[in-house]
Amino acid sequence: IESAHANEVWAAEPETIDAQSEVLALLVEHLPRHFPEIYRSDGAAMRVAGQAVPLDGDAPLKVASRLVQEDLVLMRRGEIGWRLAAASLCFPSGWNLTEKFGRPIHEIHAPVPAFGPHTRNAELIARMFDNLKPETGMLRWNWSIHPAGTLFRPAIPGMLVFGPQTFLRVERQTLRRLPQSGDILFTIRIYAEPIEAIARQANAREIAAGLVGHLQALDASQLDYKGMTGARDEVVRRLEAL
């Protein structure tokens, strides 16, 4: 992804270099200590499952992104609020880094129903970022339905068209304020599985019913945002079949 879509998956303000280095240093210390079966420090490189990843010669945040499965995004406080100041984003879920780079949170979330500028939700997010402490990270989950399991999905068409398969796409998101720079590191880990995989879970009926309930509760603006206008009934039918 990094080589095939170089101009789409990487962006950084020059002034973020110290914060990028802070992220890389945290990972270099954290990963071998907590996951020694996968990571091993090797001088100017990190060995990841036996493969050497050089720790220099490139932007620190880009190097850091090669060590983990998460996308890494740096948010920085300024006069316009918290803005997207740097990112290695190989697996976007329906948005483009080139369009969002340098923009504040309320503009980034503008297409999301009830999260645009001057909304209560936008103000709550800004307040949450302002109050985040280095010692207290945050974790949240997000999900969506897609007709393919492709991890690199920078844009969603006006309406999704589902073929033989339907995929549940889940994002594990974390937020942490960096102790030195004060920037916030936003990480995104993507999981994509065919919805039939739900059947392997002990509580498959409960999971499928819960997703059906969420889909049926979406209003017109939410369906449009998710690209599911006209597609919801088909996805519900497939879930009910489970």
Coordinates of N, CA and C in Angstrom, one line a residue:
I1 N 0.8 -1.2 0.0 CA 0.0 0.0 0.0 C 0.9 1.3 0.0
E2 N 1.9 1.2 0.9 CA 2.8 2.4 1.0 C 3.4 2.8 -0.3
S3 N 3.9 1.8 -1.1 CA 4.6 2.1 -2.4 C 3.6 2.4 -3.5
A4 N 2.5 1.6 -3.5 CA 1.5 1.8 -4.6 C 0.7 3.1 -4.5
H5 N 0.5 3.6 -3.3 CA -0.3 4.8 -3.0 C 0.4 5.8 -2.2
A6 N 1.7 6.0 -2.6 CA 2.6 6.9 -1.7 C 2.0 8.2 -1.5
N7 N 1.4 8.9 -2.5 CA 0.8 10.2 -2.3 C -0.5 10.3 -1.5
E8 N -1.1 9.1 -1.3 CA -2.4 9.1 -0.7 C -2.3 8.6 0.8
V9 N -1.2 8.0 1.2 CA -1.2 7.4 2.6 C -0.3 8.1 3.5
W10 N 0.4 9.1 3.1 CA 1.4 9.8 3.9 C 1.3 11.3 3.8
A11 N 1.3 12.0 4.9 CA 1.4 13.5 4.9 C 1.9 13.9 6.3
A12 N 2.7 15.0 6.3 CA 3.2 15.5 7.6 C 3.6 16.9 7.5
E13 N 3.3 17.7 8.5 CA 3.8 19.0 8.6 C 5.3 18.9 9.1
P14 N 6.2 19.7 8.5 CA 7.6 19.6 8.9 C 7.8 19.8 10.4
E15 N 7.0 20.6 11.0 CA 7.2 20.9 12.4 C 6.8 19.8 13.4
T16 N 6.3 18.7 12.8 CA 5.9 17.5 13.6 C 7.0 16.5 13.8
I17 N 8.2 16.8 13.3 CA 9.3 15.8 13.3 C 9.6 15.3 14.7
D18 N 9.6 16.2 15.7 CA 9.9 15.8 17.1 C 8.8 14.9 17.6
A19 N 7.6 15.2 17.3 CA 6.5 14.4 17.8 C 6.5 13.0 17.1
Q20 N 6.9 13.0 15.8 CA 7.0 11.7 15.1 C 8.1 10.9 15.8
S21 N 9.2 11.5 16.1 CA 10.3 10.8 16.8 C 9.9 10.3 18.2
E22 N 9.0 11.0 18.8 CA 8.5 10.6 20.1 C 7.7 9.3 20.0
V23 N 6.8 9.3 19.0 CA 6.0 8.1 18.7 C 6.9 6.9 18.5
L24 N 7.9 7.1 17.6 CA 8.8 6.0 17.2 C 9.6 5.5 18.5
A25 N 10.1 6.4 19.3 CA 10.8 6.0 20.5 C 9.9 5.2 21.5
L26 N 8.7 5.6 21.6 CA 7.7 4.9 22.5 C 7.5 3.5 22.0
L27 N 7.4 3.3 20.7 CA 7.2 2.0 20.1 C 8.4 1.1 20.2
V28 N 9.6 1.7 20.0 CA 10.9 0.9 20.1 C 11.1 0.4 21.5
E29 N 10.6 1.2 22.5 CA 10.8 0.7 23.9 C 9.7 -0.3 24.2
H30 N 8.5 0.0 23.8 CA 7.3 -0.8 24.2 C 7.2 -2.2 23.6
L31 N 7.4 -2.3 22.3 CA 7.1 -3.5 21.6 C 8.0 -4.7 22.0
P32 N 9.4 -4.5 22.1 CA 10.2 -5.7 22.5 C 9.9 -6.1 23.9
R33 N 9.6 -5.1 24.8 CA 9.3 -5.4 26.2 C 8.0 -6.2 26.4
H34 N 7.0 -5.9 25.6 CA 5.7 -6.5 25.8 C 5.4 -7.7 24.8
F35 N 6.1 -7.7 23.7 CA 5.9 -8.7 22.7 C 7.3 -9.3 22.2
P36 N 8.1 -9.9 23.1 CA 9.4 -10.3 22.8 C 9.4 -11.5 21.8
E37 N 8.3 -12.2 21.7 CA 8.2 -13.3 20.7 C 8.1 -12.8 19.2
I38 N 7.8 -11.5 19.1 CA 7.6 -10.9 17.8 C 8.7 -9.9 17.5
Y39 N 9.0 -9.0 18.5 CA 9.9 -7.9 18.3 C 11.3 -8.1 19.0
R40 N 12.3 -7.7 18.3 CA 13.7 -7.7 19.0 C 14.5 -6.5 18.4
S41 N 15.0 -5.7 19.4 CA 15.9 -4.6 19.0 C 17.2 -5.1 18.4
D42 N 17.7 -4.5 17.3 CA 18.9 -5.0 16.6 C 19.6 -3.8 16.1
G43 N 20.2 -3.0 17.1 CA 21.0 -1.8 16.7 C 20.1 -0.8 16.0
A44 N 20.4 -0.5 14.8 CA 19.7 0.5 14.0 C 18.5 0.0 13.3
A45 N 18.0 -1.2 13.7 CA 16.8 -1.8 13.2 C 16.0 -2.5 14.2
M46 N 14.8 -2.8 13.9 CA 13.9 -3.6 14.8 C 13.6 -4.8 14.0
R47 N 13.8 -6.0 14.6 CA 13.4 -7.2 13.9 C 11.9 -7.5 14.3
V48 N 11.1 -7.6 13.3 CA 9.7 -7.9 13.4 C 9.4 -9.3 12.8
A49 N 9.1 -10.2 13.7 CA 9.0 -11.6 13.2 C 10.1 -12.1 12.3
G50 N 11.4 -11.7 12.7 CA 12.6 -12.0 12.0 C 13.0 -11.1 10.9
Q51 N 12.1 -10.2 10.5 CA 12.4 -9.3 9.4 C 12.9 -8.0 9.9
A52 N 14.1 -7.5 9.4 CA 14.7 -6.3 9.9 C 14.0 -5.1 9.3
V53 N 13.6 -4.2 10.2 CA 13.0 -2.9 9.7 C 13.9 -1.8 10.2
P54 N 14.6 -1.1 9.2 CA 15.5 0.0 9.6 C 14.7 1.1 10.4
L55 N 15.4 1.7 11.4 CA 14.8 2.7 12.2 C 15.2 4.1 11.8
D56 N 16.0 4.2 10.8 CA 16.4 5.6 10.3 C 16.2 5.6 8.8
G57 N 16.5 6.7 8.2 CA 16.5 6.8 6.7 C 15.1 7.3 6.2
D58 N 14.1 7.5 7.1 CA 12.8 7.9 6.6 C 12.1 8.7 7.7
A59 N 11.0 9.3 7.4 CA 10.3 10.0 8.5 C 9.9 9.1 9.6
P60 N 10.2 9.6 10.9 CA 10.0 8.7 12.0 C 8.6 8.1 12.1
L61 N 7.5 8.8 11.8 CA 6.2 8.3 11.9 C 6.0 7.2 10.8
K62 N 6.6 7.4 9.7 CA 6.5 6.4 8.6 C 7.2 5.1 9.0
V63 N 8.3 5.3 9.7 CA 9.1 4.1 10.2 C 8.2 3.4 11.3
A64 N 7.6 4.2 12.2 CA 6.8 3.6 13.2 C 5.7 2.8 12.7
S65 N 5.1 3.3 11.6 CA 3.9 2.6 11.0 C 4.3 1.2 10.4
R66 N 5.6 1.0 10.1 CA 6.0 -0.3 9.5 C 6.2 -1.3 10.6
L67 N 6.2 -0.8 11.9 CA 6.4 -1.8 13.0 C 5.1 -2.4 13.5
V68 N 4.0 -1.7 13.2 CA 2.7 -2.2 13.8 C 1.6 -2.3 12.7
Q69 N 0.5 -2.9 13.0 CA -0.6 -3.0 12.1 C -1.5 -1.8 12.1
E70 N -1.4 -0.9 13.0 CA -2.2 0.3 13.1 C -1.8 1.4 12.2
D71 N -2.8 2.1 11.7 CA -2.5 3.4 11.1 C -2.2 4.4 12.2
L72 N -1.3 5.4 12.0 CA -0.9 6.3 13.0 C -1.2 7.7 12.5
V73 N -1.9 8.5 13.4 CA -2.3 9.8 13.0 C -1.9 10.8 14.2
L74 N -1.3 11.9 13.9 CA -0.9 12.9 14.9 C -1.9 14.1 14.8
M75 N -2.5 14.4 15.9 CA -3.4 15.5 16.0 C -2.7 16.6 16.8
R76 N -2.7 17.9 16.4 CA -2.0 19.0 17.0 C -3.0 20.1 17.3
R77 N -2.9 20.7 18.5 CA -3.7 21.8 18.9 C -3.2 23.1 18.3
G78 N -4.1 23.9 17.7 CA -3.7 25.2 17.2 C -4.9 26.2 17.3
E79 N -4.8 27.3 16.6 CA -5.8 28.4 16.7 C -7.2 27.9 16.2
I80 N -7.1 26.9 15.2 CA -8.4 26.4 14.6 C -8.9 25.2 15.3
G81 N -8.2 24.8 16.4 CA -8.6 23.6 17.2 C -7.6 22.5 16.9
W82 N -8.0 21.2 17.2 CA -7.1 20.1 16.9 C -7.2 19.7 15.4
R83 N -6.0 19.7 14.8 CA -6.0 19.5 13.4 C -5.1 18.2 13.1
L84 N -5.3 17.7 11.9 CA -4.6 16.5 11.5 C -3.2 17.0 10.9
A85 N -2.2 16.8 11.7 CA -0.9 17.4 11.4 C 0.1 16.4 10.8
A86 N -0.1 15.1 10.9 CA 0.7 14.1 10.3 C 0.0 12.7 10.4
A87 N 0.3 11.9 9.4 CA -0.4 10.6 9.4 C 0.3 9.6 8.4
S88 N 0.3 8.4 8.8 CA 0.6 7.3 7.9 C -0.7 6.5 7.9
L89 N -1.5 6.6 6.8 CA -2.8 6.0 6.8 C -3.0 5.1 5.6
C90 N -2.7 3.8 5.8 CA -2.7 2.9 4.7 C -4.1 2.2 4.5
F91 N -4.9 2.3 5.6 CA -6.2 1.6 5.5 C -7.4 2.5 5.9
P92 N -7.6 3.5 5.1 CA -8.7 4.4 5.4 C -10.0 3.8 5.1
S93 N -11.0 4.2 5.9 CA -12.4 3.6 5.8 C -13.3 4.7 5.2
G94 N -13.2 4.9 3.9 CA -14.1 5.8 3.2 C -13.7 7.3 3.3
W95 N -12.4 7.6 3.5 CA -12.0 9.0 3.5 C -10.6 9.1 3.0
N96 N -10.2 10.3 2.5 CA -9.0 10.5 1.9 C -8.1 11.4 2.7
L97 N -6.9 11.0 3.0 CA -5.9 11.8 3.8 C -5.6 13.1 3.1
T98 N -5.5 13.1 1.8 CA -5.2 14.3 1.1 C -6.2 15.4 1.3
E99 N -7.5 15.0 1.5 CA -8.6 15.9 1.7 C -8.7 16.4 3.1
K100 N -8.2 15.6 4.1 CA -8.4 15.9 5.5 C -7.1 16.5 6.1
F101 N -6.0 16.3 5.5 CA -4.7 16.8 6.0 C -4.8 18.3 6.3
G102 N -4.3 18.6 7.6 CA -4.3 20.0 8.0 C -5.6 20.6 8.5
R103 N -6.7 19.9 8.4 CA -8.0 20.4 8.7 C -8.3 20.0 10.2
P104 N -9.1 20.9 10.9 CA -9.5 20.6 12.2 C -10.5 19.5 12.3
I105 N -10.7 19.0 13.5 CA -11.6 17.8 13.8 C -13.0 18.1 13.2
H106 N -13.5 19.3 13.5 CA -14.9 19.6 13.2 C -15.1 19.6 11.6
E107 N -14.0 19.9 10.9 CA -14.1 19.9 9.4 C -13.9 18.4 8.9
I108 N -13.0 17.7 9.6 CA -12.8 16.3 9.2 C -14.1 15.5 9.4
H109 N -14.9 15.8 10.4 CA -16.1 15.1 10.7 C -17.3 15.7 10.1
A110 N -17.1 16.7 9.2 CA -18.3 17.4 8.6 C -19.3 16.5 7.9
P111 N -18.8 15.5 7.2 CA -19.7 14.6 6.4 C -20.5 13.7 7.4
V112 N -20.1 13.5 8.6 CA -20.7 12.6 9.5 C -22.0 13.3 10.1
P113 N -23.2 12.7 10.0 CA -24.4 13.3 10.5 C -24.2 13.7 12.0
A114 N -24.6 14.9 12.3 CA -24.6 15.4 13.7 C -23.2 15.6 14.3
F115 N -22.1 15.6 13.5 CA -20.8 15.8 14.0 C -20.1 16.9 13.3
G116 N -20.7 17.7 12.5 CA -20.1 18.8 11.8 C -19.8 20.0 12.6
P117 N -19.3 21.1 12.0 CA -19.0 22.3 12.8 C -20.2 22.8 13.6
H118 N -19.9 23.3 14.8 CA -20.9 24.0 15.7 C -21.9 23.0 16.2
T119 N -21.7 21.7 16.1 CA -22.6 20.7 16.7 C -22.2 20.4 18.1
R120 N -23.1 19.9 18.9 CA -22.7 19.4 20.2 C -21.7 18.3 20.2
N121 N -21.8 17.4 19.3 CA -20.9 16.3 19.2 C -19.5 16.8 18.9
A122 N -19.4 17.8 18.0 CA -18.0 18.3 17.6 C -17.4 19.0 18.9
E123 N -18.2 19.7 19.6 CA -17.7 20.4 20.8 C -17.3 19.4 21.9
L124 N -18.0 18.2 22.0 CA -17.7 17.2 23.0 C -16.3 16.6 22.6
I125 N -16.1 16.3 21.3 CA -14.9 15.7 20.9 C -13.7 16.6 21.2
A126 N -13.9 17.9 20.9 CA -12.8 18.9 21.1 C -12.5 19.0 22.6
R127 N -13.5 19.0 23.4 CA -13.3 19.0 24.9 C -12.6 17.7 25.4
M128 N -13.0 16.6 24.8 CA -12.3 15.3 25.2 C -10.8 15.4 24.8
F129 N -10.5 15.9 23.6 CA -9.1 16.0 23.3 C -8.4 17.0 24.2
D130 N -9.0 18.1 24.6 CA -8.3 19.1 25.4 C -8.0 18.5 26.8
N131 N -8.9 17.6 27.3 CA -8.8 17.1 28.7 C -8.0 15.7 28.7
L132 N -7.6 15.2 27.6 CA -6.9 13.9 27.6 C -5.5 14.0 28.3
K133 N -5.2 13.1 29.2 CA -4.0 13.1 29.9 C -3.0 12.0 29.4
P134 N -1.7 12.3 29.4 CA -0.8 11.3 28.9 C -0.9 9.9 29.6
E135 N -1.3 9.9 30.9 CA -1.4 8.7 31.6 C -2.7 7.9 31.4
T136 N -3.6 8.5 30.7 CA -4.9 7.9 30.5 C -5.3 7.9 29.0
G137 N -5.1 6.7 28.4 CA -5.4 6.6 27.0 C -6.9 6.3 26.9
M138 N -7.4 6.3 25.7 CA -8.8 6.0 25.4 C -8.9 5.0 24.3
L139 N -9.9 4.2 24.4 CA -10.2 3.1 23.4 C -11.6 3.2 22.9
R140 N -11.9 3.1 21.6 CA -13.2 3.1 21.1 C -13.3 2.1 19.9
W141 N -14.5 1.7 19.6 CA -14.6 0.8 18.4 C -15.6 1.4 17.4
N142 N -15.4 1.2 16.2 CA -16.3 1.6 15.1 C -16.6 0.5 14.1
W143 N -17.7 0.5 13.5 CA -18.0 -0.6 12.6 C -18.7 -0.1 11.4
S144 N -18.6 -0.8 10.3 CA -19.4 -0.5 9.0 C -19.5 -1.8 8.2
I145 N -20.4 -1.7 7.2 CA -20.6 -2.9 6.4 C -20.1 -2.5 5.0
H146 N -19.4 -3.5 4.3 CA -18.8 -3.2 3.0 C -19.0 -4.5 2.1
P147 N -19.1 -4.2 0.8 CA -19.2 -5.4 -0.1 C -17.9 -6.1 -0.5
A148 N -16.8 -5.6 0.1 CA -15.5 -6.3 -0.1 C -14.6 -6.1 1.1
G149 N -13.6 -7.0 1.2 CA -12.8 -7.0 2.4 C -11.5 -6.2 2.2
T150 N -11.4 -5.4 1.1 CA -10.2 -4.6 0.8 C -9.9 -3.7 1.9
L151 N -8.7 -3.7 2.4 CA -8.3 -2.9 3.5 C -8.1 -1.4 3.1
F152 N -7.6 -1.2 1.9 CA -7.4 0.2 1.4 C -8.7 0.6 0.8
R153 N -9.5 1.4 1.5 CA -10.8 1.9 0.9 C -10.9 3.4 1.2
P154 N -10.2 4.2 0.4 CA -10.2 5.6 0.6 C -11.4 6.4 0.3
A155 N -12.4 5.8 -0.4 CA -13.6 6.5 -0.7 C -14.7 5.5 -0.9
I156 N -15.9 5.9 -0.4 CA -17.1 5.1 -0.6 C -18.0 5.7 -1.6
P157 N -18.5 4.9 -2.6 CA -19.4 5.5 -3.7 C -20.7 5.9 -3.1
G158 N -21.5 6.6 -3.9 CA -22.8 7.1 -3.4 C -23.7 6.0 -2.8
M159 N -23.6 4.8 -3.4 CA -24.4 3.7 -2.8 C -23.6 2.4 -3.0
L160 N -23.4 1.7 -2.0 CA -22.7 0.4 -2.1 C -23.6 -0.6 -2.8
V161 N -23.0 -1.4 -3.6 CA -23.6 -2.5 -4.3 C -23.0 -3.8 -3.8
F162 N -23.9 -4.7 -3.2 CA -23.4 -5.9 -2.7 C -23.5 -7.1 -3.6
G163 N -22.4 -7.8 -3.8 CA -22.3 -9.0 -4.6 C -22.5 -10.2 -3.8
P164 N -21.8 -11.3 -4.1 CA -22.0 -12.5 -3.3 C -21.6 -12.4 -1.8
Q165 N -20.7 -11.5 -1.5 CA -20.2 -11.4 -0.1 C -20.5 -10.1 0.5
T166 N -20.6 -10.1 1.9 CA -20.8 -8.9 2.7 C -19.7 -9.0 3.8
F167 N -19.0 -7.9 4.0 CA -18.0 -7.8 5.0 C -18.3 -6.9 6.1
L168 N -18.0 -7.3 7.4 CA -18.1 -6.5 8.5 C -16.7 -5.9 8.7
R169 N -16.6 -4.6 8.7 CA -15.3 -3.9 8.9 C -15.3 -3.2 10.3
V170 N -14.4 -3.5 11.1 CA -14.3 -3.0 12.5 C -13.0 -2.2 12.6
E171 N -13.1 -1.1 13.3 CA -12.0 -0.2 13.6 C -11.7 -0.2 15.1
R172 N -10.5 -0.6 15.5 CA -10.1 -0.4 16.9 C -9.3 0.9 17.0
Q173 N -9.9 1.9 17.7 CA -9.2 3.2 17.7 C -8.7 3.5 19.1
T174 N -7.5 4.1 19.2 CA -7.0 4.5 20.5 C -6.6 6.0 20.4
L175 N -6.6 6.7 21.5 CA -6.1 8.0 21.6 C -5.2 8.1 22.8
R176 N -4.0 8.8 22.6 CA -3.1 9.0 23.7 C -2.4 10.3 23.5
R177 N -2.4 11.1 24.5 CA -1.6 12.4 24.5 C -0.1 12.1 24.7
L178 N 0.7 12.6 23.8 CA 2.2 12.3 24.0 C 2.7 13.2 25.1
P179 N 3.5 12.6 26.0 CA 3.9 13.4 27.2 C 4.9 14.6 26.8
Q180 N 5.7 14.5 25.8 CA 6.7 15.5 25.5 C 6.1 16.6 24.6
S181 N 5.6 16.2 23.5 CA 5.1 17.2 22.5 C 3.7 17.7 22.8
G182 N 2.9 17.0 23.5 CA 1.5 17.4 23.8 C 0.6 17.1 22.7
D183 N 1.1 16.5 21.6 CA 0.2 16.1 20.5 C -0.6 14.9 20.9
I184 N -1.6 14.5 20.2 CA -2.4 13.3 20.4 C -2.2 12.3 19.3
L185 N -1.8 11.1 19.7 CA -1.6 10.0 18.8 C -2.9 9.2 18.7
F186 N -3.4 9.2 17.5 CA -4.7 8.5 17.2 C -4.3 7.3 16.3
T187 N -4.6 6.1 16.8 CA -4.3 4.9 16.1 C -5.6 4.2 15.6
I188 N -5.5 3.5 14.5 CA -6.6 2.8 13.9 C -6.2 1.4 13.4
R189 N -6.8 0.4 14.0 CA -6.5 -1.0 13.6 C -7.7 -1.5 12.9
I190 N -7.6 -2.0 11.7 CA -8.7 -2.5 10.9 C -8.8 -4.0 10.9
Y191 N -10.0 -4.5 11.1 CA -10.4 -5.9 11.0 C -11.5 -6.0 9.9
A192 N -11.4 -6.9 9.0 CA -12.4 -7.1 8.0 C -12.7 -8.6 7.8
E193 N -13.9 -9.0 8.1 CA -14.3 -10.4 8.0 C -15.6 -10.5 7.2
P194 N -15.8 -11.6 6.5 CA -17.2 -11.9 5.9 C -18.2 -12.0 7.0
I195 N -19.4 -11.5 6.8 CA -20.4 -11.6 7.9 C -20.6 -13.1 8.3
E196 N -20.4 -14.0 7.4 CA -20.6 -15.4 7.7 C -19.7 -15.9 8.8
A197 N -18.6 -15.2 9.1 CA -17.7 -15.5 10.2 C -18.4 -15.4 11.5
I198 N -19.5 -14.6 11.6 CA -20.2 -14.4 12.8 C -20.8 -15.8 13.3
A199 N -21.1 -16.6 12.3 CA -21.7 -17.9 12.7 C -20.7 -18.8 13.5
R200 N -19.4 -18.5 13.5 CA -18.5 -19.2 14.3 C -18.4 -18.8 15.8
Q201 N -19.1 -17.7 16.1 CA -19.1 -17.2 17.5 C -20.2 -17.9 18.3
A202 N -19.9 -18.1 19.6 CA -20.8 -18.8 20.4 C -22.1 -18.0 20.5
N203 N -22.1 -16.7 20.5 CA -23.2 -15.8 20.6 C -23.6 -15.2 19.2
A204 N -23.5 -16.1 18.2 CA -23.7 -15.6 16.8 C -25.1 -15.0 16.6
R205 N -26.1 -15.6 17.2 CA -27.5 -15.1 17.0 C -27.6 -13.7 17.6
E206 N -27.0 -13.5 18.8 CA -27.1 -12.2 19.5 C -26.3 -11.1 18.7
I207 N -25.1 -11.5 18.1 CA -24.4 -10.5 17.3 C -25.2 -10.1 16.1
A208 N -25.7 -11.1 15.3 CA -26.4 -10.8 14.1 C -27.7 -10.0 14.4
A209 N -28.4 -10.3 15.5 CA -29.6 -9.6 15.8 C -29.2 -8.1 16.2
G210 N -28.1 -8.0 16.9 CA -27.7 -6.6 17.3 C -27.3 -5.8 16.1
L211 N -26.7 -6.4 15.1 CA -26.3 -5.6 13.9 C -27.6 -5.3 13.1
V212 N -28.5 -6.2 13.0 CA -29.8 -5.9 12.4 C -30.5 -4.7 13.0
G213 N -30.5 -4.7 14.4 CA -31.2 -3.6 15.1 C -30.5 -2.3 14.8
H214 N -29.2 -2.3 14.8 CA -28.4 -1.0 14.5 C -28.7 -0.5 13.1
L215 N -28.7 -1.5 12.1 CA -29.0 -1.1 10.7 C -30.4 -0.5 10.5
Q216 N -31.4 -1.2 11.2 CA -32.8 -0.7 11.0 C -33.0 0.6 11.7
A217 N -32.1 1.0 12.7 CA -32.3 2.2 13.4 C -31.7 3.4 12.7
L218 N -30.9 3.2 11.6 CA -30.3 4.3 10.9 C -31.3 5.1 10.1
D219 N -31.2 6.4 10.3 CA -32.1 7.3 9.6 C -31.5 7.6 8.1
A220 N -32.2 8.4 7.4 CA -31.9 8.6 6.0 C -30.5 9.2 5.8
S221 N -30.1 10.2 6.7 CA -28.8 10.8 6.5 C -27.7 9.9 6.9
Q222 N -27.9 9.0 7.9 CA -26.9 8.0 8.3 C -26.7 7.0 7.2
L223 N -27.8 6.5 6.6 CA -27.7 5.6 5.5 C -27.0 6.1 4.4
D224 N -27.2 7.4 4.0 CA -26.5 8.1 2.9 C -25.0 8.2 3.2
Y225 N -24.7 8.5 4.5 CA -23.3 8.7 4.8 C -22.5 7.3 4.7
K226 N -23.2 6.3 5.1 CA -22.6 4.9 5.1 C -22.7 4.3 3.7
G227 N -23.3 5.0 2.7 CA -23.4 4.4 1.4 C -24.4 3.3 1.3
M228 N -25.3 3.2 2.2 CA -26.2 2.0 2.3 C -27.7 2.3 2.0
T229 N -27.9 3.5 1.4 CA -29.2 3.8 0.9 C -29.6 2.8 -0.2
G230 N -30.6 2.1 0.0 CA -31.0 1.0 -1.0 C -30.4 -0.3 -0.8
A231 N -29.4 -0.4 0.1 CA -28.7 -1.6 0.3 C -29.0 -2.2 1.7
R232 N -29.6 -1.5 2.6 CA -29.8 -2.0 4.0 C -30.6 -3.3 4.0
D233 N -31.7 -3.3 3.2 CA -32.6 -4.5 3.3 C -31.8 -5.8 2.9
E234 N -31.0 -5.7 1.9 CA -30.2 -6.8 1.5 C -29.2 -7.3 2.6
V235 N -28.6 -6.4 3.2 CA -27.6 -6.7 4.3 C -28.4 -7.3 5.5
V236 N -29.5 -6.7 5.8 CA -30.4 -7.2 6.9 C -30.8 -8.7 6.6
R237 N -31.2 -8.9 5.3 CA -31.6 -10.3 4.9 C -30.5 -11.3 5.2
R238 N -29.2 -10.9 4.8 CA -28.1 -11.8 5.0 C -27.8 -12.0 6.5
L239 N -27.9 -11.0 7.2 CA -27.7 -11.2 8.7 C -28.8 -12.1 9.3
E240 N -30.0 -11.9 8.9 CA -31.1 -12.7 9.5 C -30.9 -14.1 9.1
A241 N -30.3 -14.4 7.9 CA -30.1 -15.8 7.5 C -29.1 -16.5 8.4
L242 N -28.3 -15.7 9.1 CA -27.4 -16.3 10.1 C -28.0 -16.8 11.4

